[in-house]
PDB file of C-alpha atoms in Angstrom:
ATOM      1  CA  MET A 961      20.686  -4.070  29.646  1.00 66.00           C
ATOM      2  CA  SER A 962      22.077  -1.246  27.548  1.00 74.00           C
ATOM      3  CA  VAL A 963      25.360   0.473  26.872  1.00 82.00           C
ATOM      4  CA  THR A 964      25.750   4.260  26.296  1.00 81.00           C
ATOM      5  CA  TYR A 965      28.199   5.322  23.625  1.00 78.00           C
ATOM      6  CA  GLU A 966      29.012   8.426  21.606  1.00 79.00           C
ATOM      7  CA  ALA A 967      28.352   8.612  17.913  1.00 81.00           C
ATOM      8  CA  VAL A 968      29.021  11.049  15.028  1.00 84.00           C
ATOM      9  CA  LEU A 969      26.608  11.596  12.223  1.00 85.00           C
ATOM     10  CA  ASP A 970      28.629  11.695   8.926  1.00 85.00           C
ATOM     11  CA  VAL A 971      26.893  14.769   7.437  1.00 86.00           C
ATOM     12  CA  SER A 972      27.672  18.509   7.268  1.00 89.00           C
ATOM     13  CA  GLU A 973      26.162  21.046   9.639  1.00 92.00           C
ATOM     14  CA  ASP A 974      24.686  22.927   6.702  1.00 94.00           C
ATOM     15  CA  THR A 975      22.756  19.830   5.723  1.00 92.00           C
ATOM     16  CA  VAL A 976      21.232  19.577   9.153  1.00 94.00           C
ATOM     17  CA  LEU A 977      20.445  23.255   9.274  1.00 95.00           C
ATOM     18  CA  PHE A 978      18.864  23.078   5.733  1.00 94.00           C
ATOM     19  CA  LEU A 979      16.465  20.318   6.823  1.00 94.00           C
ATOM     20  CA  SER A 980      15.793  22.063  10.095  1.00 96.00           C
ATOM     21  CA  GLY A 981      14.851  25.180   8.221  1.00 96.00           C
ATOM     22  CA  LEU A 982      12.344  23.091   6.093  1.00 95.00           C
ATOM     23  CA  LEU A 983      10.889  21.572   9.199  1.00 96.00           C
ATOM     24  CA  HIS A 984      10.597  25.000  10.832  1.00 95.00           C
ATOM     25  CA  ALA A 985       8.637  26.252   7.716  1.00 95.00           C
ATOM     26  CA  GLU A 986       6.367  23.305   7.921  1.00 94.00           C
ATOM     27  CA  ARG A 987       5.563  23.921  11.561  1.00 94.00           C
ATOM     28  CA  LEU A 988       4.747  27.574  10.726  1.00 93.00           C
ATOM     29  CA  ARG A 989       2.525  26.357   7.815  1.00 93.00           C
ATOM     30  CA  ARG A 990       0.693  24.032  10.150  1.00 91.00           C
ATOM     31  CA  GLY A 991       0.392  26.694  12.826  1.00 91.00           C
ATOM     32  CA  THR A 992       2.216  24.592  15.406  1.00 88.00           C
ATOM     33  CA  ARG A 993       2.413  26.528  18.678  1.00 88.00           C
ATOM     34  CA  ALA A 994       5.741  26.960  20.497  1.00 84.00           C
ATOM     35  CA  GLY A 995       6.461  24.393  23.074  1.00 82.00           C
ATOM     36  CA  ARG A 996       4.079  21.772  21.724  1.00 88.00           C
ATOM     37  CA  ARG A 997       6.710  19.534  20.223  1.00 91.00           C
ATOM     38  CA  LYS A 998       9.067  17.337  22.217  1.00 91.00           C
ATOM     39  CA  LEU A 999      11.953  17.919  19.891  1.00 94.00           C
ATOM     40  CA  SER A1000      13.350  21.068  18.258  1.00 94.00           C
ATOM     41  CA  THR A1001      13.496  21.145  14.479  1.00 95.00           C
ATOM     42  CA  TYR A1002      17.289  20.710  14.663  1.00 95.00           C
ATOM     43  CA  LYS A1003      16.980  17.503  16.766  1.00 95.00           C
ATOM     44  CA  GLN A1004      14.215  16.362  14.452  1.00 96.00           C
ATOM     45  CA  ALA A1005      16.467  16.891  11.450  1.00 95.00           C
ATOM     46  CA  VAL A1006      19.172  14.889  13.081  1.00 95.00           C
ATOM     47  CA  LEU A1007      16.660  12.088  13.744  1.00 95.00           C
ATOM     48  CA  VAL A1008      15.561  12.008  10.085  1.00 93.00           C
ATOM     49  CA  LEU A1009      19.100  12.053   8.811  1.00 93.00           C
ATOM     50  CA  ARG A1010      20.229   9.265  11.154  1.00 93.00           C
ATOM     51  CA  TRP A1011      17.452   7.165   9.647  1.00 91.00           C
ATOM     52  CA  PHE A1012      18.318   8.017   6.062  1.00 88.00           C
ATOM     53  CA  LEU A1013      22.044   7.723   6.306  1.00 88.00           C
ATOM     54  CA  ASP A1014      22.503   4.936   8.865  1.00 89.00           C
ATOM     55  CA  ASP A1015      19.153   3.201   8.644  1.00 87.00           C
ATOM     56  CA  THR A1016      18.957   3.497  12.491  1.00 90.00           C
ATOM     57  CA  ARG A1017      16.183   1.462  13.958  1.00 90.00           C
ATOM     58  CA  MET A1018      13.130   3.462  14.933  1.00 91.00           C
ATOM     59  CA  SER A1019      13.194   1.994  18.405  1.00 92.00           C
ATOM     60  CA  ALA A1020      16.712   3.367  18.879  1.00 92.00           C
ATOM     61  CA  LEU A1021      15.746   6.790  17.502  1.00 94.00           C
ATOM     62  CA  ALA A1022      12.829   6.893  19.950  1.00 95.00           C
ATOM     63  CA  ARG A1023      14.938   5.884  22.899  1.00 93.00           C
ATOM     64  CA  ASP A1024      17.706   8.233  22.143  1.00 93.00           C
ATOM     65  CA  ASN A1025      15.357  11.214  21.902  1.00 94.00           C
ATOM     66  CA  ARG A1026      13.063  10.120  24.838  1.00 93.00           C
ATOM     67  CA  ILE A1027      10.022   9.933  22.691  1.00 95.00           C
ATOM     68  CA  SER A1028       7.582   7.205  21.828  1.00 95.00           C
ATOM     69  CA  LYS A1029       8.168   4.985  18.791  1.00 94.00           C
ATOM     70  CA  SER A1030       4.966   6.291  17.200  1.00 94.00           C
ATOM     71  CA  THR A1031       6.134   9.863  17.579  1.00 95.00           C
ATOM     72  CA  ALA A1032       9.538   8.930  16.063  1.00 95.00           C
ATOM     73  CA  TYR A1033       7.699   7.607  13.005  1.00 93.00           C
ATOM     74  CA  GLU A1034       5.749  10.808  12.788  1.00 94.00           C
ATOM     75  CA  TYR A1035       8.847  12.948  12.980  1.00 95.00           C
ATOM     76  CA  ARG A1036      10.602  10.820  10.331  1.00 92.00           C
ATOM     77  CA  ASP A1037       7.554  10.928   7.938  1.00 90.00           C
ATOM     78  CA  GLU A1038       7.338  14.638   8.339  1.00 94.00           C
ATOM     79  CA  GLY A1039      10.972  14.980   7.368  1.00 93.00           C
ATOM     80  CA  ILE A1040      10.509  12.779   4.320  1.00 90.00           C
ATOM     81  CA  ALA A1041       7.461  14.876   3.253  1.00 90.00           C
ATOM     82  CA  VAL A1042       9.264  18.199   3.419  1.00 92.00           C
ATOM     83  CA  LEU A1043      12.192  16.839   1.447  1.00 90.00           C
ATOM     84  CA  ALA A1044       9.928  15.140  -1.069  1.00 86.00           C
ATOM     85  CA  ALA A1045       8.153  18.416  -1.676  1.00 87.00           C
ATOM     86  CA  ARG A1046      11.364  19.932  -2.905  1.00 87.00           C
ATOM     87  CA  ARG A1047      12.290  16.960  -5.206  1.00 85.00           C
ATOM     88  CA  PRO A1048      13.123  18.393  -8.660  1.00 86.00           C
ATOM     89  CA  THR A1049      11.079  17.681 -11.731  1.00 90.00           C
ATOM     90  CA  LEU A1050      12.701  15.973 -14.677  1.00 93.00           C
ATOM     91  CA  HIS A1051      12.398  19.093 -16.691  1.00 93.00           C
ATOM     92  CA  GLY A1052      14.280  20.996 -14.022  1.00 93.00           C
ATOM     93  CA  ALA A1053      16.949  18.298 -13.721  1.00 93.00           C
ATOM     94  CA  LEU A1054      17.605  18.273 -17.496  1.00 94.00           C
ATOM     95  CA  LEU A1055      17.636  22.019 -17.526  1.00 94.00           C
ATOM     96  CA  ALA A1056      20.267  21.975 -14.806  1.00 93.00           C
ATOM     97  CA  ALA A1057      22.239  19.359 -16.812  1.00 94.00           C
ATOM     98  CA  LYS A1058      22.085  21.626 -19.849  1.00 93.00           C
ATOM     99  CA  MET A1059      23.232  24.641 -17.858  1.00 94.00           C
ATOM    100  CA  ALA A1060      26.135  22.525 -16.539  1.00 94.00           C
ATOM    101  CA  GLY A1061      27.197  21.866 -20.130  1.00 94.00           C
ATOM    102  CA  HIS A1062      26.498  18.094 -20.203  1.00 95.00           C
ATOM    103  CA  SER A1063      26.180  16.688 -23.691  1.00 93.00           C
ATOM    104  CA  PHE A1064      24.461  13.496 -22.411  1.00 95.00           C
ATOM    105  CA  VAL A1065      22.756  12.007 -19.473  1.00 96.00           C
ATOM    106  CA  ILE A1066      22.434   8.371 -18.481  1.00 96.00           C
ATOM    107  CA  VAL A1067      19.179   6.545 -17.836  1.00 95.00           C
ATOM    108  CA  ASP A1068      19.086   3.269 -15.872  1.00 94.00           C
ATOM    109  CA  GLY A1069      16.790   1.434 -13.638  1.00 91.00           C
ATOM    110  CA  THR A1070      17.444  -0.057 -10.199  1.00 90.00           C
ATOM    111  CA  LEU A1071      15.533  -2.192  -7.710  1.00 89.00           C
ATOM    112  CA  ILE A1072      14.869  -1.089  -4.176  1.00 87.00           C
ATOM    113  CA  HIS A1073      14.386  -4.212  -2.127  1.00 85.00           C
ATOM    114  CA  THR A1074      11.213  -4.450  -0.011  1.00 83.00           C
ATOM    115  CA  ASP A1075       9.944  -6.904   2.568  1.00 78.00           C
ATOM    116  CA  ARG A1076       8.128  -9.837   1.205  1.00 67.00           C
ATOM    117  CA  ILE A1077       4.529  -8.885   0.228  1.00 71.00           C
ATOM    118  CA  SER A1078       1.743 -10.820  -1.570  1.00 76.00           C
ATOM    119  CA  ILE A1079      -0.035  -8.923  -4.351  1.00 81.00           C
ATOM    120  CA  PRO A1080      -1.142 -11.033  -7.270  1.00 81.00           C
ATOM    121  CA  GLY A1081       0.437  -9.994 -10.596  1.00 81.00           C
ATOM    122  CA  PRO A1082      -0.714 -10.702 -14.170  1.00 82.00           C
ATOM    123  CA  THR A1083       1.262 -13.914 -14.142  1.00 81.00           C
ATOM    124  CA  LYS A1084      -0.349 -16.692 -12.142  1.00 82.00           C
ATOM    125  CA  GLY A1085       1.613 -17.591  -8.987  1.00 79.00           C
ATOM    126  CA  VAL A1086       4.039 -14.641  -9.354  1.00 80.00           C
ATOM    127  CA  ASP A1087       3.653 -11.621  -6.986  1.00 85.00           C
ATOM    128  CA  LEU A1088       3.306  -8.152  -8.635  1.00 86.00           C
ATOM    129  CA  TRP A1089       6.442  -6.861  -6.820  1.00 87.00           C
ATOM    130  CA  TRP A1090       8.637  -9.888  -7.444  1.00 87.00           C
ATOM    131  CA  SER A1091      11.676  -9.286  -9.672  1.00 87.00           C
ATOM    132  CA  GLY A1092      12.618 -12.408 -11.548  1.00 85.00           C
ATOM    133  CA  LYS A1093      15.932 -10.811 -12.556  1.00 86.00           C
ATOM    134  CA  HIS A1094      16.954 -10.031  -9.007  1.00 85.00           C
ATOM    135  CA  LYS A1095      15.120 -12.908  -7.321  1.00 88.00           C
ATOM    136  CA  HIS A1096      13.769 -10.583  -4.725  1.00 86.00           C
ATOM    137  CA  HIS A1097      10.679  -8.416  -4.003  1.00 86.00           C
ATOM    138  CA  GLY A1098      11.209  -4.726  -4.799  1.00 86.00           C
ATOM    139  CA  GLY A1099      10.242  -1.614  -6.629  1.00 87.00           C
ATOM    140  CA  ASN A1100      11.733  -0.470  -9.983  1.00 90.00           C
ATOM    141  CA  ILE A1101      12.794   3.204 -10.116  1.00 90.00           C
ATOM    142  CA  GLN A1102      14.326   4.956 -13.112  1.00 93.00           C
ATOM    143  CA  VAL A1103      17.331   7.023 -12.394  1.00 93.00           C
ATOM    144  CA  VAL A1104      18.648   9.825 -14.627  1.00 95.00           C
ATOM    145  CA  SER A1105      22.219  10.722 -13.813  1.00 94.00           C
ATOM    146  CA  ALA A1106      24.918  13.213 -15.048  1.00 95.00           C
ATOM    147  CA  PRO A1107      27.876  11.918 -17.067  1.00 94.00           C
ATOM    148  CA  ASP A1108      29.976  11.478 -13.864  1.00 93.00           C
ATOM    149  CA  GLY A1109      27.256   9.240 -12.338  1.00 91.00           C
ATOM    150  CA  SER A1110      25.727  11.849  -9.937  1.00 91.00           C
ATOM    151  CA  PRO A1111      21.949  11.241  -9.560  1.00 91.00           C
ATOM    152  CA  LEU A1112      19.852  14.042 -11.080  1.00 92.00           C
ATOM    153  CA  TRP A1113      16.322  12.685 -10.914  1.00 92.00           C
ATOM    154  CA  VAL A1114      14.374   9.517  -9.969  1.00 90.00           C
ATOM    155  CA  SER A1115      10.991   8.391 -11.155  1.00 90.00           C
ATOM    156  CA  ASP A1116       8.016   7.136  -9.200  1.00 87.00           C
ATOM    157  CA  VAL A1117       8.226   3.469  -8.247  1.00 88.00           C
ATOM    158  CA  ARG A1118       6.917   0.666 -10.426  1.00 90.00           C
ATOM    159  CA  PRO A1119       6.401  -2.991  -9.479  1.00 89.00           C
ATOM    160  CA  GLY A1120       9.621  -4.986  -9.475  1.00 87.00           C
ATOM    161  CA  ARG A1121       8.304  -7.420 -12.062  1.00 89.00           C
ATOM    162  CA  GLU A1122       8.389  -4.706 -14.762  1.00 90.00           C
ATOM    163  CA  HIS A1123      11.395  -4.308 -17.093  1.00 91.00           C
ATOM    164  CA  ASP A1124      13.101  -0.970 -17.404  1.00 92.00           C
ATOM    165  CA  MET A1125      11.481  -0.107 -20.695  1.00 94.00           C
ATOM    166  CA  THR A1126       7.999  -0.860 -19.341  1.00 93.00           C
ATOM    167  CA  ALA A1127       8.687   1.205 -16.195  1.00 92.00           C
ATOM    168  CA  ALA A1128       9.949   4.061 -18.373  1.00 93.00           C
ATOM    169  CA  ARG A1129       6.817   4.037 -20.501  1.00 93.00           C
ATOM    170  CA  ALA A1130       4.677   4.100 -17.373  1.00 92.00           C
ATOM    171  CA  ASP A1131       6.167   7.364 -16.179  1.00 89.00           C
ATOM    172  CA  PRO A1132       4.056  10.300 -17.379  1.00 83.00           C
ATOM    173  CA  GLU A1133       7.019  12.527 -18.331  1.00 89.00           C
ATOM    174  CA  LEU A1134      10.141  10.459 -18.732  1.00 94.00           C
ATOM    175  CA  LEU A1135      10.043   9.592 -22.417  1.00 93.00           C
ATOM    176  CA  GLU A1136       8.605  12.980 -23.369  1.00 93.00           C
ATOM    177  CA  ARG A1137      11.201  15.008 -21.502  1.00 94.00           C
ATOM    178  CA  VAL A1138      14.033  12.864 -22.736  1.00 94.00           C
ATOM    179  CA  ALA A1139      12.798  13.299 -26.262  1.00 93.00           C
ATOM    180  CA  ASP A1140      12.907  17.063 -25.786  1.00 93.00           C
ATOM    181  CA  TRP A1141      16.395  16.706 -24.389  1.00 94.00           C
ATOM    182  CA  ILE A1142      17.741  14.819 -27.436  1.00 93.00           C
ATOM    183  CA  SER A1143      15.861  17.082 -29.866  1.00 91.00           C
ATOM    184  CA  GLU A1144      18.382  19.803 -28.912  1.00 87.00           C
ATOM    185  CA  GLY A1145      21.375  17.699 -29.944  1.00 89.00           C
ATOM    186  CA  SER A1146      22.027  15.927 -26.688  1.00 93.00           C
ATOM    187  CA  HIS A1147      21.930  12.205 -25.915  1.00 95.00           C
ATOM    188  CA  ALA A1148      20.434   9.867 -23.372  1.00 95.00           C
ATOM    189  CA  LEU A1149      22.657   6.747 -22.939  1.00 96.00           C
ATOM    190  CA  ALA A1150      20.914   3.497 -21.837  1.00 95.00           C
ATOM    191  CA  ASP A1151      21.527  -0.171 -22.018  1.00 93.00           C
ATOM    192  CA  LEU A1152      19.719  -2.801 -24.155  1.00 93.00           C
ATOM    193  CA  GLY A1153      16.854  -2.879 -21.636  1.00 91.00           C
ATOM    194  CA  TYR A1154      15.629   0.261 -23.446  1.00 93.00           C
ATOM    195  CA  GLU A1155      15.782  -1.098 -26.984  1.00 91.00           C
ATOM    196  CA  GLY A1156      12.083  -0.586 -27.273  1.00 88.00           C
ATOM    197  CA  ALA A1157      12.736   3.139 -27.785  1.00 89.00           C
ATOM    198  CA  PRO A1158      15.780   3.303 -30.030  1.00 87.00           C
ATOM    199  CA  ASP A1159      14.849   6.840 -31.274  1.00 89.00           C
ATOM    200  CA  THR A1160      14.810   8.133 -27.773  1.00 93.00           C
ATOM    201  CA  PHE A1161      17.711   6.436 -26.092  1.00 95.00           C
ATOM    202  CA  THR A1162      21.253   5.864 -27.390  1.00 94.00           C
ATOM    203  CA  ILE A1163      21.809   2.121 -26.857  1.00 94.00           C
ATOM    204  CA  PRO A1164      24.578  -0.283 -27.849  1.00 95.00           C
ATOM    205  CA  PHE A1165      24.359  -2.610 -30.822  1.00 94.00           C
ATOM    206  CA  LYS A1166      22.770  -6.035 -30.084  1.00 92.00           C
ATOM    207  CA  LYS A1167      24.714  -9.105 -31.232  1.00 91.00           C
ATOM    208  CA  PRO A1168      22.815 -10.801 -34.036  1.00 89.00           C
ATOM    209  CA  LYS A1169      21.380 -14.222 -33.217  1.00 86.00           C
ATOM    210  CA  ASP A1170      23.518 -16.070 -35.719  1.00 85.00           C
ATOM    211  CA  GLY A1171      26.167 -13.519 -36.467  1.00 87.00           C
ATOM    212  CA  GLU A1172      28.846 -11.270 -35.025  1.00 92.00           C
ATOM    213  CA  LEU A1173      29.127  -7.528 -34.567  1.00 93.00           C
ATOM    214  CA  THR A1174      31.319  -5.690 -36.984  1.00 93.00           C
ATOM    215  CA  VAL A1175      34.594  -4.193 -35.809  1.00 94.00           C
ATOM    216  CA  ASP A1176      32.984  -0.686 -35.949  1.00 96.00           C
ATOM    217  CA  GLN A1177      30.015  -1.874 -33.965  1.00 94.00           C
ATOM    218  CA  GLN A1178      32.258  -3.458 -31.268  1.00 95.00           C
ATOM    219  CA  ALA A1179      34.277  -0.161 -31.033  1.00 96.00           C
ATOM    220  CA  TYR A1180      31.021   1.746 -30.734  1.00 96.00           C
ATOM    221  CA  ASN A1181      29.820  -0.521 -27.976  1.00 95.00           C
ATOM    222  CA  ALA A1182      33.164  -0.176 -26.071  1.00 96.00           C
ATOM    223  CA  VAL A1183      32.913   3.608 -26.116  1.00 95.00           C
ATOM    224  CA  HIS A1184      29.242   3.525 -25.291  1.00 95.00           C
ATOM    225  CA  GLY A1185      29.811   1.100 -22.331  1.00 93.00           C
ATOM    226  CA  ALA A1186      32.666   3.174 -20.998  1.00 93.00           C
ATOM    227  CA  LEU A1187      30.420   6.261 -20.832  1.00 94.00           C
ATOM    228  CA  ARG A1188      27.203   4.560 -19.736  1.00 93.00           C
ATOM    229  CA  CYS A1189      28.759   2.392 -16.984  1.00 89.00           C
ATOM    230  CA  LEU A1190      28.918   5.500 -14.692  1.00 88.00           C
ATOM    231  CA  GLY A1191      25.165   5.345 -14.533  1.00 85.00           C
ATOM    232  CA  GLU A1192      25.675   2.343 -12.224  1.00 86.00           C
ATOM    233  CA  ARG A1193      27.521   4.616  -9.928  1.00 88.00           C
ATOM    234  CA  ALA A1194      24.285   6.753  -9.525  1.00 89.00           C
ATOM    235  CA  ASN A1195      22.417   3.598  -8.453  1.00 86.00           C
ATOM    236  CA  SER A1196      25.156   2.675  -6.092  1.00 86.00           C
ATOM    237  CA  LEU A1197      25.382   6.140  -4.582  1.00 84.00           C
ATOM    238  CA  LEU A1198      21.624   6.061  -3.741  1.00 82.00           C
ATOM    239  CA  LYS A1199      22.004   2.844  -1.748  1.00 81.00           C
ATOM    240  CA  THR A1200      25.353   3.473  -0.183  1.00 81.00           C
ATOM    241  CA  THR A1201      24.812   6.996   0.848  1.00 81.00           C
ATOM    242  CA  TYR A1202      21.267   6.440   2.058  1.00 79.00           C
ATOM    243  CA  LYS A1203      21.302   3.102   3.738  1.00 79.00           C
ATOM    244  CA  ALA A1204      17.599   3.235   4.285  1.00 77.00           C
ATOM    245  CA  LEU A1205      17.254   2.667   0.529  1.00 77.00           C
ATOM    246  CA  ARG A1206      18.834  -0.828   0.720  1.00 74.00           C
ATOM    247  CA  ARG A1207      15.630  -2.308   1.886  1.00 73.00           C
ATOM    248  CA  GLN A1208      12.208  -0.706   2.237  1.00 72.00           C
ATOM    249  CA  ARG A1209      10.329  -2.133   5.145  1.00 69.00           C
ATOM    250  CA  GLY A1210       7.023  -0.419   4.487  1.00 66.00           C
ATOM    251  CA  CYS A1211       4.748   0.022   1.476  1.00 67.00           C
ATOM    252  CA  PRO A1212       6.835  -0.467  -1.712  1.00 66.00           C
ATOM    253  CA  ARG A1213       5.066   2.488  -3.339  1.00 68.00           C
ATOM    254  CA  ALA A1214       6.896   4.777  -0.922  1.00 66.00           C
ATOM    255  CA  CYS A1215      10.290   3.904  -2.463  1.00 62.00           C
ATOM    256  CA  ALA A1216      10.330   6.957  -4.711  1.00 59.00           C
ATOM    257  CA  ARG A1217       9.648   9.332  -1.805  1.00 63.00           C
ATOM    258  CA  LEU A1218      12.649   7.871  -0.009  1.00 65.00           C
ATOM    259  CA  THR A1219      14.968   9.076  -2.725  1.00 67.00           C
ATOM    260  CA  CYS A1220      13.934  12.644  -2.033  1.00 58.00           C
ATOM    261  CA  PRO A1221      17.377  13.673  -0.572  1.00 53.00           C
ATOM    262  CA  VAL A1222      18.789  13.335  -4.153  1.00 49.00           C
TER     263      VAL A1222
END
């Protein structure tokens, strides 16, 4: 039994045409002959965006487009690939932030939930992708955002067991590019999870074990927190705008590729 209904995809026509253009260029690159594909690039773009924005089931996408489920997966993966190929580098993202006149950026980590997997980690009895903080399997990605909380760049994924500082150190360019950014007089705000690199990140004062923060330190932390908290908006935007990011059902190492619409 099934019921037919009308639906509206909450995205601009320009977005669909942009992705359709990328898919058209990819077909030309591959030498795909006319009439060999079941869907046009426009309909394929709609399929990909339905999955990204609404996390529509692949079985529904296949049924709605009268294609097989395996073909729907191929169309989706092709869309992810052409978008991922245009993902900005951190150097480009920071250059854009500089051109926009931003005096600081915000760096924060977030966990993309994944299906339960079993890969032994360095701690006996604990899976590599298990996050003790979130009590869930997932991948840690580092997010660099503008002062208003708009995502600018995301790192490759790291196992969920890793803390933010460990994940940041594992990225081949994150610390180096941020160091270049601050050398020009700008700042990179971060929370205490990045206290391992105090010369790179501007972090709040940590309360002494057997003492209290001074009034000046408390005031500093209040201002820092008011500015840095918008970094949480960037993490939220990723998961609320792209519902497919709320839970990755495939290989967790693909999490970073799924943030390509940023």
